[in-house]
Amino acid sequence: MEELIRAVDLKKYFKLSKTEYLHAVDGVHFSIKKGQTLGVVGESGCGKSTLGRVLIGLIEATSGQIQYEGTDLLKLRPAQKKEYHKKMQIIFQDPYSSLNPRLSVFQLIAEPLISNKVYKTKGELVDRVGYLMEKVGLDQRFINAYPHEMDGGRRQRVGIARALALNPEFVVCDEPVSALDVSIQAQIINLLQDMQEEMGLSYMFITHDLSVVRHMSDEIMVMYLGQCVEKAPAYELFKNPMHPYTKALLAAIPQPVLGARGKKEIIRGEVSNPINPPKGCRFASRCQHCCDRCTQEDVMLKEVENAHEVACVLYK
Amino acid sequence: MEQTDKILEVEDLTVVYNTDAGTVHAVNGVSFSINKKETIGLVGETGAGKTTTALSIMQLLPERTGRITAGSVKYRGEELLTKSKAEMRLIRGECISMIFQDPMTALNPLMTVGEQIYESLDIHNERKKSPKELEARVDELLELVGIPARRKTNYPHEFSGGMKQRIVIAIALACEPLLLIADEPTTALDVTIQAQVLNLIEELKEKLSTSMIMITHDLGVVAQTCDKVAVMYAGEIVEYGTLEEVFDRSRPHHPYTIGLFDAIPSLTEERKRLKPIEGLMPDPANLPEGCHFHPRCHQCLEKCRSGAVYRYEEGTHIIKCNRMEKGVQDGRVD
Ligand SMILES: Nc1ncnc2c1ncn2[C@@H]1O[C@H](COP(=O)(O)OP(=O)(O)OP(=O)(O)O)[C@@H](O)[C@H]1O
Ligand SMILES: Nc1ncnc2c1ncn2[C@@H]1O[C@H](COP(=O)(O)OP(=O)(O)O)[C@@H](O)[C@H]1O
Ligand code: SF4
Ligand code: SF4
Ligand SMILES: [Mg+2]
Ligand SMILES: [Mg+2]
């Protein structure tokens, strides 16, 4: 299958003061094939949203490469970049805060079409908005509704229609169902899968929900403090998790089955902060297997088994 | 069962909010009970009436709009709904505590966490302990929830979300309540921190013999923490039973319960497509007649559209659904 996007040693540091840098994304590599989904999981603050925003140009990268079908986007002039960014869209977690409350559904969906001048007549615009609403399962009677008049599921459908308006090839889905109830969540997940199939979309699917990411993804990347600690095909990651952090994460999920009553094995401590992080494995302070080697030098991501990469000294 | 074992009995609780948009029927005839050391899970989606149920028990409903129109809430056999404000304040301080969903709203940003725990101890200082004794108790409570006592001089913003929630738990437990109501205590937290907080609650419950109402939308959290389960939809308990009865999928269930289980992606099974519950939660100011779930139910019968709904009862397992009536047909759905 053809590759659509490749990130090489991608970094985003936020400067907090003269001496302090927050390493939000710290040397990440991955590629996404056409029509496939890369899932990104990890705890709050590990850099998932920053990564997604850097990728589609909403935040400037500090260093590294973003190759789109072989072209390094970070080297392009602004006008050229804009052409590429049309093909890359984003769906946000909270459709309420990401939609302008003063615009109606029609205006919200028409906006990207208007600002990119992709229609010739008013009639064409109306048709296109109607078509998009139908695609995402929004009844035409909502065409003049405002975001606050709709429930979370319908608002997210508007967010999806906006993202799909310009026929993108790649969509970052940043926690698109995290704010929704399970029954609505399932409706939106099915919609995203239908759209992917119909339009041949590639997704980066960001979430902290491991069962959702398993369901959606072809490949999964586990992030910890700005870095990728493990990457593997979805089924493989769940069958054979290797990194101590991935194992802890999987063990922590409360499963809705009998026999789960009672206390669990847990990892102690919390994610430390990503400001000027020390050398070595970022998970070391919480890891029960930590040894000298883990803190002396940085631990690189290595392919340990076919297509299964891990950054941990326990594997070579 | 001995009378003294019952900590809380909620009977036919009915609550409305009077708003400009009309009367919101938030809780419609809810009944359940809790024994000593027992945890009951109130599970359901947004707007099911879980928080309203909890606030009614605590009598913390918004004064202007919220009103309990029927029912009874008995704490160790004593009716709470007829108690005065002062009496309720005492009960909230000594017997029943609540943990709210968002730790930030529960903590005062302008006071150190030590001061806040001290204050809640001082308000209910019936045994007239000295300030020194109270200080010692603050340290003890912080250590109990896994936070070094020396951090009591820190302000809430200096703690992470998980630590803040543990401080909220420390405050809730300050009076060693017999009943703890936890409203989505881990929803805002990451899974690893959620696991830590759930373990902590479990440990403390054992130590203090506390009973608990665990409010959540997460069936996984229910499976890990609860003895009994009440599934709520549109202000009603549609299914009620032991953890075993509600989670054993070979038993009969309410179509909404089945829908909830089917909608979550599995961690172990391969499933290409999810089975969502179609449609939306009804507007509580305008509930559908008959079974409130009928507009979304795949098994809806003619008689589900109006009138009373059949109540199935087998042991402690209760299901409110017309499909469960003998002669209609086997209620099992797979
Ligand atoms: N504009 C900014 N300036 C400084 N720091 C930032 C900025 N944006 C994000 N960060 C920091 O970068 C780190 C990664 O944040 P990010 O939002 O990408 O995490 P996330 O994985 O998406 O978390 P969540 O699950 O909570 O959404 C965090 O420590 C965050 O505080
Ligand atoms: N203060 C209030 N005023 C008016 N309606 C309210 C108020 N609080 C809750 N409601 C409504 O009551 C219903 C039940 O809400 P709630 O008890 O918060 O449910 P849950 O906790 O299960 O999400 C919802 O329809 C909600 O919109
Ligand atoms: S590198 Fe060391 S500290 Fe890091 S996860 Fe592996 S064993 Fe643990
Ligand atoms: S009573 Fe009827 S509509 Fe309601 S859940 Fe049962 S079958 Fe469905
Ligand atoms: Mg984020
Ligand atoms: Mg609530």
Coordinates of N, CA and C and ligand atoms in Angstrom, one line a residue, chain A residues 14-16 22-25 42-51 59 93 174-175 206 208 274, chain B residues 190, ligand 1:
Chain A
F14 N 7.9 24.0 23.2 CA 7.4 25.3 23.5 C 8.4 26.0 24.5
K15 N 8.7 27.2 24.1 CA 9.7 27.9 24.9 C 8.9 28.6 26.1
L16 N 9.3 28.3 27.3 CA 8.6 28.8 28.4 C 9.3 30.0 29.0
L22 N 9.5 23.2 27.0 CA 8.6 22.1 27.2 C 8.6 21.2 26.0
H23 N 9.1 20.0 26.2 CA 9.2 19.1 25.1 C 7.9 18.4 24.8
A24 N 7.0 19.0 24.1 CA 5.7 18.5 23.9 C 5.7 17.3 22.9
V25 N 6.5 17.4 21.8 CA 6.7 16.3 20.9 C 8.2 16.2 20.7
G42 N -2.2 7.6 24.7 CA -1.3 8.1 25.8 C -2.1 9.0 26.7
E43 N -1.5 9.2 27.9 CA -2.2 10.0 28.9 C -2.2 11.5 28.7
S44 N -3.1 12.1 29.4 CA -3.2 13.6 29.2 C -1.8 14.3 29.3
G45 N -1.6 15.1 28.3 CA -0.4 15.9 28.3 C 0.8 15.2 27.7
C46 N 0.6 14.0 27.1 CA 1.8 13.3 26.5 C 2.1 13.9 25.1
G47 N 1.3 14.8 24.6 CA 1.7 15.4 23.3 C 0.9 15.0 22.1
K48 N -0.2 14.3 22.3 CA -1.0 13.8 21.2 C -1.6 14.9 20.4
S49 N -2.3 15.9 21.0 CA -2.9 17.0 20.2 C -1.9 17.8 19.6
T50 N -0.8 18.1 20.3 CA 0.3 18.9 19.7 C 0.8 18.2 18.4
L51 N 1.0 16.9 18.5 CA 1.5 16.1 17.3 C 0.5 16.3 16.1
I59 N 0.3 24.2 14.1 CA 1.4 24.7 15.0 C 2.6 24.4 14.2
Q93 N -12.2 17.3 19.6 CA -12.9 16.6 20.7 C -14.2 17.3 21.0
D174 N -9.0 14.2 16.6 CA -8.5 14.4 18.0 C -9.6 14.2 19.0
E175 N -9.6 13.0 19.6 CA -10.6 12.6 20.6 C -12.0 12.9 20.1
I206 N -6.6 10.1 17.4 CA -6.0 10.4 18.7 C -7.1 10.1 19.8
H208 N -7.6 8.7 24.3 CA -7.0 8.1 25.5 C -7.8 6.8 25.8
P274 N 7.1 17.6 31.3 CA 8.0 17.5 30.1 C 8.9 18.7 29.9
Chain B
D190 N -7.0 10.1 33.8 CA -6.4 9.1 32.9 C -6.6 7.7 33.5
Ligands
LIG1 N1 0.9 26.5 23.4 C1 1.5 25.8 24.4 N2 2.4 26.4 25.1 C2 3.1 25.7 26.1 N3 2.9 24.4 26.4 C3 2.0 23.8 25.6 C4 1.2 24.4 24.6 N4 0.3 23.5 24.1 C5 0.5 22.4 24.7 N5 1.5 22.5 25.7 C6 2.0 21.4 26.6 O1 2.5 20.4 25.7 C7 2.3 19.1 26.3 C8 1.4 18.3 25.4 O2 0.1 18.8 25.3 P1 -1.0 18.2 24.4 O3 -2.2 19.1 24.4 O4 -0.4 17.9 23.0 O5 -1.3 16.8 25.1 P2 -2.4 15.7 24.8 O6 -1.7 14.4 24.7 O7 -3.2 16.1 23.7 O8 -3.2 15.7 26.2 P3 -4.8 15.5 26.4 O9 -5.0 14.0 26.5 O10 -5.0 16.2 27.8 O11 -5.5 16.2 25.3 C9 1.6 19.4 27.7 O12 2.5 19.4 28.7 C10 1.0 20.8 27.5 O13 0.8 21.5 28.7

